[in-house]
mmCIF file of C-alpha atoms in Angstrom:
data_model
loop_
_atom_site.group_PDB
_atom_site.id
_atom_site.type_symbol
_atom_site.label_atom_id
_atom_site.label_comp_id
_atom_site.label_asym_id
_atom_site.label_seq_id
_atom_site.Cartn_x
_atom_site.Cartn_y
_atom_site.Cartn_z
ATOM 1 C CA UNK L 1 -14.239 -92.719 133.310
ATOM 2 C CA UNK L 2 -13.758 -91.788 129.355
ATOM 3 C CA UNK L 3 -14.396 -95.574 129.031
ATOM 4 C CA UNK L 4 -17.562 -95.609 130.773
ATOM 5 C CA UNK L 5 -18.924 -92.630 129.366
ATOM 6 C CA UNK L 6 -18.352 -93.755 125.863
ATOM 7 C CA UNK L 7 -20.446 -97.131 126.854
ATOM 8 C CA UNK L 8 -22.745 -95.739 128.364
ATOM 9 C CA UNK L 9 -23.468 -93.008 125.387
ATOM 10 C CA UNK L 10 -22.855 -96.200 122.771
ATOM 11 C CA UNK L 11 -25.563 -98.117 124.591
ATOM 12 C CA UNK L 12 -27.835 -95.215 124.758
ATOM 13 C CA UNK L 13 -27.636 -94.792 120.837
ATOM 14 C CA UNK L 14 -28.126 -98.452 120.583
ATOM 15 C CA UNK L 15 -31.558 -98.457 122.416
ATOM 16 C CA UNK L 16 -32.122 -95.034 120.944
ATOM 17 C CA UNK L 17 -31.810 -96.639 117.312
ATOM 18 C CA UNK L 18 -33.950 -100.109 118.448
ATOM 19 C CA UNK L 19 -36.667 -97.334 119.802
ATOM 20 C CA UNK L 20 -36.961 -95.565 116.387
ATOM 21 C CA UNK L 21 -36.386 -99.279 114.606
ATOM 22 C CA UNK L 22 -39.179 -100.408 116.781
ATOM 23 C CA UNK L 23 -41.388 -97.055 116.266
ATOM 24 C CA UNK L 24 -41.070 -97.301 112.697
ATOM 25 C CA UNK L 25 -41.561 -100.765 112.060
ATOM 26 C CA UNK L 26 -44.886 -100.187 114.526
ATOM 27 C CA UNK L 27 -45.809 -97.352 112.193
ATOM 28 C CA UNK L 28 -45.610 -99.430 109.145
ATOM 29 C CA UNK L 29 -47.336 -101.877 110.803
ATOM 30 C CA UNK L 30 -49.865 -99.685 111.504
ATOM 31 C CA UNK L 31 -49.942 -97.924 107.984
ATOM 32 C CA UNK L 32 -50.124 -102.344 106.854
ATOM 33 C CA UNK L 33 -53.264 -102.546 108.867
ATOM 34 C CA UNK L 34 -54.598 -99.770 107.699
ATOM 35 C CA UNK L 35 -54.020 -100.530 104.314
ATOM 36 C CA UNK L 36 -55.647 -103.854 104.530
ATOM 37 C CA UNK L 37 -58.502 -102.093 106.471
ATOM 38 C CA UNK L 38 -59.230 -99.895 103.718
ATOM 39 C CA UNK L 39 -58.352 -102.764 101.257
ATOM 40 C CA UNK L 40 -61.202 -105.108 103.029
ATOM 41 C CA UNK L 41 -63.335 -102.273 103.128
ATOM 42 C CA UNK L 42 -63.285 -102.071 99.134
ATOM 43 C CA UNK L 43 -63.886 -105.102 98.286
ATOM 44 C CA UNK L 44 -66.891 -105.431 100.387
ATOM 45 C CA UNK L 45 -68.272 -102.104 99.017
ATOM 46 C CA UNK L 46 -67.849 -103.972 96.206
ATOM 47 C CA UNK L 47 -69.343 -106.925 96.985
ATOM 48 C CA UNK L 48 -72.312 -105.270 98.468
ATOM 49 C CA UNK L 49 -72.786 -103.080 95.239
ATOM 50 C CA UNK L 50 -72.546 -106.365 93.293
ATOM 51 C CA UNK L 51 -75.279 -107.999 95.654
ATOM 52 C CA UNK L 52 -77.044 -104.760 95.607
ATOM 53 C CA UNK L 53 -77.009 -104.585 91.863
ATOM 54 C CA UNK L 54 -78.024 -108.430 91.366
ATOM 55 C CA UNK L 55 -81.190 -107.827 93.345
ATOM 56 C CA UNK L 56 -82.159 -104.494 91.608
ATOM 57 C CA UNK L 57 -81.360 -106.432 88.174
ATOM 58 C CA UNK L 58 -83.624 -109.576 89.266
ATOM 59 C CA UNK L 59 -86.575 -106.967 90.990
ATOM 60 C CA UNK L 60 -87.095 -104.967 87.802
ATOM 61 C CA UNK L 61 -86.931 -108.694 85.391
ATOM 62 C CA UNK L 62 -89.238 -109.816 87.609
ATOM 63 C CA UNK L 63 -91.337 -107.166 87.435
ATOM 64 C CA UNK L 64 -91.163 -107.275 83.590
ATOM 65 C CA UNK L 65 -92.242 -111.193 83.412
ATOM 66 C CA UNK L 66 -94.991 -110.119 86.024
ATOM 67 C CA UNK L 67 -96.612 -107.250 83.585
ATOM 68 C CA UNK L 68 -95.888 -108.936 80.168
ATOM 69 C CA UNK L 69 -97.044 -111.752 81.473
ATOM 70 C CA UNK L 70 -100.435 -109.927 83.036
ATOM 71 C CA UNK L 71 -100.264 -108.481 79.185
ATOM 72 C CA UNK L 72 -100.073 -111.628 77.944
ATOM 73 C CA UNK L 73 -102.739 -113.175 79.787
ATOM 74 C CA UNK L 74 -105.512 -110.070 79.188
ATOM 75 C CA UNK L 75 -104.620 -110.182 75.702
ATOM 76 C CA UNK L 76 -105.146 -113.964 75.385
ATOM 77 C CA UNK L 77 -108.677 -113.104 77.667
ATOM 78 C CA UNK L 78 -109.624 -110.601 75.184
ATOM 79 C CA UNK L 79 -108.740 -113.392 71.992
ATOM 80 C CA UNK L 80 -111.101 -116.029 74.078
ATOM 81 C CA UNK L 81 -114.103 -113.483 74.839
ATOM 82 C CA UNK L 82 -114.352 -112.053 71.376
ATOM 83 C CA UNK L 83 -114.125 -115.688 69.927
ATOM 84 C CA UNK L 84 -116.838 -116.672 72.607
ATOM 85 C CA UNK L 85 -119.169 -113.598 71.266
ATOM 86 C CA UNK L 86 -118.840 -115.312 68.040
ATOM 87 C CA UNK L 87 -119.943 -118.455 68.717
ATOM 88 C CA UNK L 88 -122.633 -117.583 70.779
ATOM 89 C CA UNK L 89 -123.823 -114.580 68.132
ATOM 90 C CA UNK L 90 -123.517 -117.516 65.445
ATOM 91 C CA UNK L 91 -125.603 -120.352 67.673
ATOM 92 C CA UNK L 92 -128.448 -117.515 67.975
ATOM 93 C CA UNK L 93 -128.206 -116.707 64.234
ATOM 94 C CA UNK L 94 -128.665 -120.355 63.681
ATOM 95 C CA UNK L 95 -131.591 -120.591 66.419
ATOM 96 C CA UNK L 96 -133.549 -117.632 64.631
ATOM 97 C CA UNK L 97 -133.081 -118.763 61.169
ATOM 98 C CA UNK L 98 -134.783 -122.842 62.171
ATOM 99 C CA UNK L 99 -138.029 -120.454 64.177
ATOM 100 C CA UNK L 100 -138.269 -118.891 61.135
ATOM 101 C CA UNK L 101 -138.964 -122.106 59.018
ATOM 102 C CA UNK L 102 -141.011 -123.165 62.148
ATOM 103 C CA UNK L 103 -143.073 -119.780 62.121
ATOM 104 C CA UNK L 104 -143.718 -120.125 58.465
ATOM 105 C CA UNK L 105 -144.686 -123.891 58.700
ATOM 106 C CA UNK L 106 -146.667 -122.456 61.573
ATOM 107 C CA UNK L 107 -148.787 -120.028 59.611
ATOM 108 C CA UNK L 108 -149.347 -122.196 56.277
ATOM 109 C CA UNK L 109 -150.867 -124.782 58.706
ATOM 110 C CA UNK L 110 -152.964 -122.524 60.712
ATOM 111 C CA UNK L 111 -152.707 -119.525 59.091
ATOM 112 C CA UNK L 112 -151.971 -117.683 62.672
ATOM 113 C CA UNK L 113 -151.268 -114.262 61.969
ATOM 114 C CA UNK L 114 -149.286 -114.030 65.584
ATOM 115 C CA UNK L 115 -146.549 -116.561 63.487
ATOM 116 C CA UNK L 116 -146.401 -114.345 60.341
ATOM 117 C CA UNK L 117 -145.686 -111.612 62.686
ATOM 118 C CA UNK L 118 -142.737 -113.574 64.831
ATOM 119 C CA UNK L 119 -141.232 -115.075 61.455
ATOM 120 C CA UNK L 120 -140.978 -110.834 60.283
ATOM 121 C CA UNK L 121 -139.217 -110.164 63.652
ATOM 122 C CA UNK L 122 -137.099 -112.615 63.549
ATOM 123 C CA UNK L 123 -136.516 -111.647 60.275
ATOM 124 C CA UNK L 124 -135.197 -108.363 61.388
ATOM 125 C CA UNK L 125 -133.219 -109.518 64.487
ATOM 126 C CA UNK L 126 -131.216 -112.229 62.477
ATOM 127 C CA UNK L 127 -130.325 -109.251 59.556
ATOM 128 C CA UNK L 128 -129.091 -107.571 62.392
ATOM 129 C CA UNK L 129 -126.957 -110.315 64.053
ATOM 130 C CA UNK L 130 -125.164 -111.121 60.545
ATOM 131 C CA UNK L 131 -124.120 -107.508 59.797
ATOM 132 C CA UNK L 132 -122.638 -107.420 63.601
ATOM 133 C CA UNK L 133 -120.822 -110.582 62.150
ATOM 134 C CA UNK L 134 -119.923 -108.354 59.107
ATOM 135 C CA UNK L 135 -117.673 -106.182 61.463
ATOM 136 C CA UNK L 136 -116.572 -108.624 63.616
ATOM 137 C CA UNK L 137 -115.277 -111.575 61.818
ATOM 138 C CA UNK L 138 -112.202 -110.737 59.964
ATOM 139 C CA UNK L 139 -111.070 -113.778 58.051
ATOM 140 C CA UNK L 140 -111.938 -114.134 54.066
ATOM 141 C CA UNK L 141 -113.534 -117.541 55.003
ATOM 142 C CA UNK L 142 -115.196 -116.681 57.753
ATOM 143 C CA UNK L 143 -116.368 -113.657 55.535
ATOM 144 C CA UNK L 144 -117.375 -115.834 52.624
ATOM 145 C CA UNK L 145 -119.518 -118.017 55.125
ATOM 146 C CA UNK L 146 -121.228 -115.491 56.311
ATOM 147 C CA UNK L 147 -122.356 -113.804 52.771
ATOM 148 C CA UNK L 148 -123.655 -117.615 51.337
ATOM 149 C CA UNK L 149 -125.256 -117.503 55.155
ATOM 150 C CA UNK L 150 -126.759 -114.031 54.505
ATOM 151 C CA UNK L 151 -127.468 -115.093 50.401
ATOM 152 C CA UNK L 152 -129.356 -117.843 51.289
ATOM 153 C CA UNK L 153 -131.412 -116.415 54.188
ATOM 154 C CA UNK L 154 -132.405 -113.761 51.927
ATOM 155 C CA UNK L 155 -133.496 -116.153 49.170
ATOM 156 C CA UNK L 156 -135.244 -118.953 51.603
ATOM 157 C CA UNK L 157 -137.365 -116.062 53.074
ATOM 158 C CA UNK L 158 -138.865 -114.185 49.976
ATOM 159 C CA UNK L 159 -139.757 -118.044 49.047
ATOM 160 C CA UNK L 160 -141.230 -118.358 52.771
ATOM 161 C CA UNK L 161 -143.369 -114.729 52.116
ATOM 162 C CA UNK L 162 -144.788 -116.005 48.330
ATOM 163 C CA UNK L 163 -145.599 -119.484 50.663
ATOM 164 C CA UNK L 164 -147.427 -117.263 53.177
ATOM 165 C CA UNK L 165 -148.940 -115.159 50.379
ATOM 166 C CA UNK L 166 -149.946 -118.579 48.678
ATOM 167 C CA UNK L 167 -151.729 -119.760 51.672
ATOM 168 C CA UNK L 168 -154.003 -116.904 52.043
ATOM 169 C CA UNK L 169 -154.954 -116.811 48.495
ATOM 170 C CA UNK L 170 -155.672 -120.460 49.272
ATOM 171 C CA UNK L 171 -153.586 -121.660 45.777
ATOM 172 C CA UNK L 172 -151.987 -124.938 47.715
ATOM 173 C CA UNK L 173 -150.183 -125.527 44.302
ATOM 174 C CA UNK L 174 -148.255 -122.437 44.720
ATOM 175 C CA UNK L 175 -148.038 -123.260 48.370
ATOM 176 C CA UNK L 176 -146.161 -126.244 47.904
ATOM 177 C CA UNK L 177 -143.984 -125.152 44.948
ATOM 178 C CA UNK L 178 -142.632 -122.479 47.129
ATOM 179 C CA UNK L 179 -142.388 -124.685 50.025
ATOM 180 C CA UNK L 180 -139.882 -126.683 47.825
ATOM 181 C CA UNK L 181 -138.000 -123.972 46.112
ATOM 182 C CA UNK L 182 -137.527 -122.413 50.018
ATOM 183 C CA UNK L 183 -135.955 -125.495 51.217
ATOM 184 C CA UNK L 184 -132.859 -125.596 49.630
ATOM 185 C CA UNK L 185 -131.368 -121.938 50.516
ATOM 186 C CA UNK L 186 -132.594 -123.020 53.846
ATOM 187 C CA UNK L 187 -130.496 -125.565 54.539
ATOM 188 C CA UNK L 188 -127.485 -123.617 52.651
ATOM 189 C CA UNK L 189 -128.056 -121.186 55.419
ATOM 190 C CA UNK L 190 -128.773 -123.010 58.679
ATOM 191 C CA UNK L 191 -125.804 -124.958 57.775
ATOM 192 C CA UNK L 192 -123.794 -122.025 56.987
ATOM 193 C CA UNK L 193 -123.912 -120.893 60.533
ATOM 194 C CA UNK L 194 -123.163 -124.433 61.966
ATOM 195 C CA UNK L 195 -120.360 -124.336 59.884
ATOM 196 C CA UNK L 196 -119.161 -121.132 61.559
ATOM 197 C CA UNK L 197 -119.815 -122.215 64.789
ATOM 198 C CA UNK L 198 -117.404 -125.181 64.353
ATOM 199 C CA UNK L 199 -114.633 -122.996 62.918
ATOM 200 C CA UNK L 200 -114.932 -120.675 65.483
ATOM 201 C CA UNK L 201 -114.281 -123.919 68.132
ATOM 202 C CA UNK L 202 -111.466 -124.900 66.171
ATOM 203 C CA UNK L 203 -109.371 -121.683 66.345
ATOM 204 C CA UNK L 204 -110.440 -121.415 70.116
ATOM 205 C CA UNK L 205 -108.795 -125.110 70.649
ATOM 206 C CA UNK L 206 -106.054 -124.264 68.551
ATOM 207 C CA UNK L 207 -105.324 -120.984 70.562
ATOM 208 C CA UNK L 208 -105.433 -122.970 73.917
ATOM 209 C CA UNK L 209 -103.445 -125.674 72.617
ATOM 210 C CA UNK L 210 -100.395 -122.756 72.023
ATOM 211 C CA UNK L 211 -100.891 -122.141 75.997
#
């Protein structure tokens, strides 16, 4: 009976021992699992904050190309209309200073007052167009052009009023010797403001060609 007690209480603490072998080794299984849980769960916080970051990082460089770029572009706009005022201020410079000679070639033939009274407007308008092009061309060429253009206007017209003056007073000598002295400054001038049309095209080109 001893005997059989004893093996039955030496079993019992046999499969009492396997029980709490089996319970721990479940509970470290269990604390394994949840370690690799939380482990997984780490690195794909961090993988998500990575991904996360990457976007945020290409969203705001994106956003910087997009507005320098915009920048970019309005400043280039603002380059190419200014340059475009130029020329066309300059082609209507040139434009007024040739209906000048026409007015004046106009009135010694006919004596029309009408053209003495155009080639005095016109007179006015084009002073006005080269002192915008005063302030608005910046260059010391283009700024040298512009005073021989301005010079020579100046000089071809007070010949173009003693013309005038000549023709009334009917002395044709006078009328011609003014006539020639005129032409010269003349075509100083009207060539002056071709010449700044053409520079003006150039730097345009030259800006387009950097595009």
């Amino acid at each position: 009976m001893q005997k059989y007690l004893g093996k039955l209480l030496g079993k019992t603490a046999i499969n009492y021992s396997n029980f709490c072998s089996e319970k721990s080794g479940s509970e470290r299984n269990l604390k394994r699992n949840e370690g690799n849980d939380a482990m997984k769960m780490t690195v794909g916080k961090k993988i998500m904050g990575g991904f996360i970051f990457v976007i945020l990082v290409t969203a705001i460089m994106s956003a910087y190309t997009y507005l320098k770029t915009d920048d970019i572009s309005k400043d280039y706009q603002n380059v190419m209309n200014l340059n475009i005022e130029k020329i066309v201020l300059s082609e209507e410079l040139a434009t007024e200073i040739a209906e000048e000679a026409a007015t004046v070639r106009r009135f010694n033939l006919t004596k029309d007052l009408a053209a003495k009274d155009k080639f005095e407007k016109l007179k006015i308008t084009s002073d006005q167009k080269i002192t915008k092009m005063e302030k608005m061309f910046v260059t010391e060429k283009a700024q040298t052009l512009i005073k021989k253009i301005k010079d020579n206007k100046a000089t071809y017209e007070d010949f173009a009023v003693k013309a005038m003056a000549a023709q009334v007073a009917g002395d044709q000598v006078q009328l011609n010797s003014f006539i020639v002295q005129g032409a010269k400054p003349y075509d100083i001038a009207a060539d002056g403001t071709k010449e700044l049309v053409e520079m003006i095209k150039v730097f345009v080109a030259d800006e387009q060609k950097k595009i």
